[in-house]
Amino acid sequence: DIQMTQTTSSLSASLGDRVTISCSASQGISNYLNWYQQKPDGTVKLLIYYTSSLHSGVPSRFSGSGSGTDYSLTISNLEPEDIATYYCQQYSKLPWTFGGGTKLEIK
Amino acid sequence: QVQLQQSGAELVRPGSSVKISCKASGYAFSSYWMNWVKQRPGQGLEWIGQIYPGDGDTNYNGKFKGKATLTADKSSSTAYMQLSSLTSEDSAVYFCAREGITTATLAYWGQGTLVTVSA
């Protein structure tokens, strides 16, 4: 199975900051990478698909980038509602696998 | 709009089975893969498998073969997951999630069903 690693398990930032969350794969995944947001109440939402495409209804302050084995999610101008845990997910090969998550908190 | 409504929390005995449901609305149920995802308390997400309701085709994470069985009822637009031979390791929240632009992009999620395995 492809292992997805989010080395930063928690991150503290201030409102208005630019935040970058990283994710690496154990092998190349050809940009087949999605990002999800899980709010403290457990609700999960898709943010980004295929590395950099914004899902419908997601604010433009979210963006994604990367290639090969290394990917990132950037939130520009952090807002209070962005407090959540963020997960990457590869879909290059079955089984689909997720990173361990990065919990974003307000400083 | 797409909605996925999952069944309520379950408290089950070790060694037993449980079947949880995910009722879909707002789209053509038969035409989209439905996925299931596990989340143990305080842990990350784990993909269990997916089912295509149109023909019942399934893909499983090898880790869950023999543990999870996915089915779908087109007449009621409901997907099901049965978990068997339950142990404490199966205590978790289970989500259903419908595919989006790709079969592996989980664009719409249910609210989750908590399964607690305890004697």
Coordinates of N, CA and C in Angstrom, one line a residue, chain B residues 23-93:
Chain B
K23 N -28.6 6.3 3.7 CA -29.6 6.6 2.7 C -29.3 7.9 1.9
A24 N -29.3 7.7 0.6 CA -28.9 8.8 -0.3 C -30.1 9.5 -0.9
S25 N -30.0 10.7 -1.1 CA -31.0 11.5 -1.8 C -30.4 12.7 -2.6
G26 N -31.1 13.2 -3.6 CA -30.7 14.3 -4.3 C -29.9 14.0 -5.6
Y27 N -29.7 12.7 -5.9 CA -29.0 12.3 -7.1 C -29.4 10.9 -7.5
A28 N -28.9 10.5 -8.7 CA -29.1 9.1 -9.2 C -28.3 8.1 -8.5
F29 N -28.9 7.5 -7.5 CA -28.1 6.6 -6.6 C -27.3 5.5 -7.3
S30 N -27.9 5.0 -8.4 CA -27.3 3.8 -9.1 C -26.0 4.2 -9.8
S31 N -25.8 5.5 -10.1 CA -24.8 5.9 -11.0 C -23.5 6.4 -10.4
Y32 N -23.4 6.3 -9.1 CA -22.2 6.8 -8.4 C -21.6 5.8 -7.4
W33 N -20.3 5.6 -7.4 CA -19.7 4.8 -6.3 C -20.0 5.4 -5.0
M34 N -20.3 4.5 -4.0 CA -20.4 4.8 -2.6 C -19.2 4.2 -1.9
N35 N -18.5 5.0 -1.1 CA -17.4 4.6 -0.3 C -17.7 4.5 1.2
W36 N -16.9 3.7 1.9 CA -17.0 3.7 3.3 C -15.6 3.9 3.9
V37 N -15.6 4.7 5.0 CA -14.3 5.1 5.6 C -14.5 4.9 7.1
K38 N -13.4 4.4 7.8 CA -13.3 4.2 9.2 C -12.5 5.2 9.9
Q39 N -12.9 5.6 11.1 CA -12.1 6.5 11.9 C -12.2 6.1 13.3
R40 N -11.1 5.6 13.9 CA -11.0 5.2 15.2 C -10.9 6.4 16.1
P41 N -11.3 6.4 17.4 CA -11.3 7.5 18.2 C -9.9 8.2 18.2
G42 N -9.9 9.5 17.9 CA -8.6 10.3 17.9 C -7.6 9.9 16.8
Q43 N -8.1 9.1 15.9 CA -7.2 8.6 14.8 C -7.6 9.2 13.4
G44 N -6.8 8.8 12.4 CA -7.1 9.3 11.1 C -8.1 8.5 10.4
L45 N -8.2 8.7 9.0 CA -9.2 8.1 8.2 C -8.6 6.9 7.5
E46 N -9.5 5.9 7.3 CA -9.0 4.6 6.7 C -10.1 4.2 5.7
W47 N -9.7 4.0 4.4 CA -10.7 3.6 3.4 C -11.0 2.1 3.5
I48 N -12.2 1.8 3.6 CA -12.7 0.4 3.7 C -12.9 -0.2 2.3
G49 N -13.7 0.5 1.5 CA -14.0 -0.1 0.2 C -15.1 0.8 -0.4
Q50 N -15.6 0.3 -1.6 CA -16.6 1.1 -2.3 C -17.5 0.1 -3.1
I51 N -18.7 0.6 -3.4 CA -19.7 -0.2 -4.1 C -20.3 0.6 -5.2
Y52 N -20.6 0.1 -6.4 CA -21.3 0.7 -7.4 C -22.7 0.2 -7.4
P53 N -23.7 0.9 -6.9 CA -25.0 0.4 -6.8 C -25.7 -0.1 -8.1
G54 N -25.2 0.5 -9.2 CA -25.8 0.1 -10.5 C -25.7 -1.4 -10.8
D55 N -24.6 -2.0 -10.4 CA -24.4 -3.4 -10.7 C -23.8 -4.2 -9.6
G56 N -23.7 -3.5 -8.4 CA -23.2 -4.2 -7.2 C -21.7 -4.5 -7.2
D57 N -21.0 -3.9 -8.2 CA -19.5 -4.1 -8.2 C -18.9 -3.5 -7.0
T58 N -17.9 -4.2 -6.4 CA -17.2 -3.7 -5.2 C -15.7 -3.7 -5.4
N59 N -15.0 -2.8 -4.6 CA -13.6 -2.9 -4.4 C -13.4 -2.7 -2.9
Y60 N -12.5 -3.6 -2.4 CA -12.3 -3.6 -0.9 C -10.8 -3.3 -0.7
N61 N -10.5 -2.6 0.4 CA -9.2 -2.6 1.0 C -8.9 -4.0 1.5
G62 N -7.8 -4.6 1.1 CA -7.5 -6.0 1.6 C -7.6 -6.2 3.1
K63 N -7.3 -5.1 3.8 CA -7.4 -5.2 5.3 C -8.8 -5.5 5.8
F64 N -9.8 -5.1 5.0 CA -11.2 -5.3 5.5 C -11.9 -6.4 4.8
K65 N -11.2 -7.2 4.0 CA -11.9 -8.3 3.4 C -12.2 -9.4 4.5
G66 N -13.4 -9.9 4.5 CA -13.8 -10.8 5.5 C -14.4 -10.0 6.8
K67 N -14.1 -8.8 6.9 CA -14.6 -8.0 8.0 C -15.8 -7.2 7.6
A68 N -15.7 -6.5 6.4 CA -16.8 -5.6 5.9 C -17.4 -6.2 4.7
T69 N -18.7 -6.1 4.6 CA -19.5 -6.5 3.4 C -20.3 -5.3 3.0
L70 N -20.1 -4.9 1.7 CA -20.9 -3.8 1.2 C -22.0 -4.2 0.3
T71 N -23.2 -3.7 0.5 CA -24.3 -3.9 -0.4 C -25.1 -2.6 -0.6
A72 N -26.0 -2.7 -1.6 CA -26.8 -1.5 -1.9 C -28.2 -1.9 -2.4
D73 N -29.2 -1.2 -2.0 CA -30.5 -1.4 -2.4 C -31.0 -0.3 -3.2
K74 N -31.1 -0.5 -4.6 CA -31.5 0.6 -5.5 C -32.9 1.1 -5.2
S75 N -33.8 0.2 -4.8 CA -35.2 0.6 -4.6 C -35.4 1.6 -3.5
S76 N -34.5 1.6 -2.5 CA -34.6 2.5 -1.4 C -33.4 3.5 -1.4
S77 N -32.6 3.5 -2.4 CA -31.4 4.4 -2.5 C -30.6 4.3 -1.2
T78 N -30.3 3.1 -0.7 CA -29.6 3.0 0.5 C -28.4 2.0 0.4
A79 N -27.3 2.4 0.9 CA -26.1 1.6 0.9 C -25.9 1.1 2.3
Y80 N -25.4 -0.1 2.4 CA -25.2 -0.8 3.7 C -23.8 -1.3 3.8
M81 N -23.3 -1.4 5.1 CA -22.1 -2.0 5.4 C -22.3 -2.9 6.6
Q82 N -22.0 -4.2 6.4 CA -22.1 -5.1 7.5 C -20.7 -5.4 8.0
L83 N -20.5 -5.3 9.3 CA -19.2 -5.7 9.9 C -19.4 -6.9 10.8
S84 N -18.5 -7.9 10.6 CA -18.7 -9.2 11.3 C -17.6 -9.4 12.3
S85 N -17.9 -10.4 13.2 CA -16.9 -10.9 14.2 C -16.2 -9.7 14.9
L86 N -17.1 -8.9 15.4 CA -16.6 -7.6 16.0 C -15.7 -7.7 17.2
T87 N -14.7 -6.9 17.2 CA -13.8 -6.8 18.4 C -13.7 -5.3 18.8
S88 N -12.9 -5.1 19.8 CA -12.8 -3.7 20.2 C -12.1 -2.8 19.2
E89 N -11.3 -3.5 18.3 CA -10.6 -2.8 17.2 C -11.6 -2.2 16.2
D90 N -12.8 -2.7 16.2 CA -13.8 -2.2 15.3 C -14.6 -1.1 15.8
S91 N -14.4 -0.7 17.1 CA -15.0 0.5 17.7 C -14.5 1.7 17.0
A92 N -15.4 2.4 16.3 CA -15.0 3.5 15.5 C -16.2 4.3 15.0
V93 N -16.0 5.4 14.3 CA -17.0 6.1 13.5 C -16.8 5.6 12.1

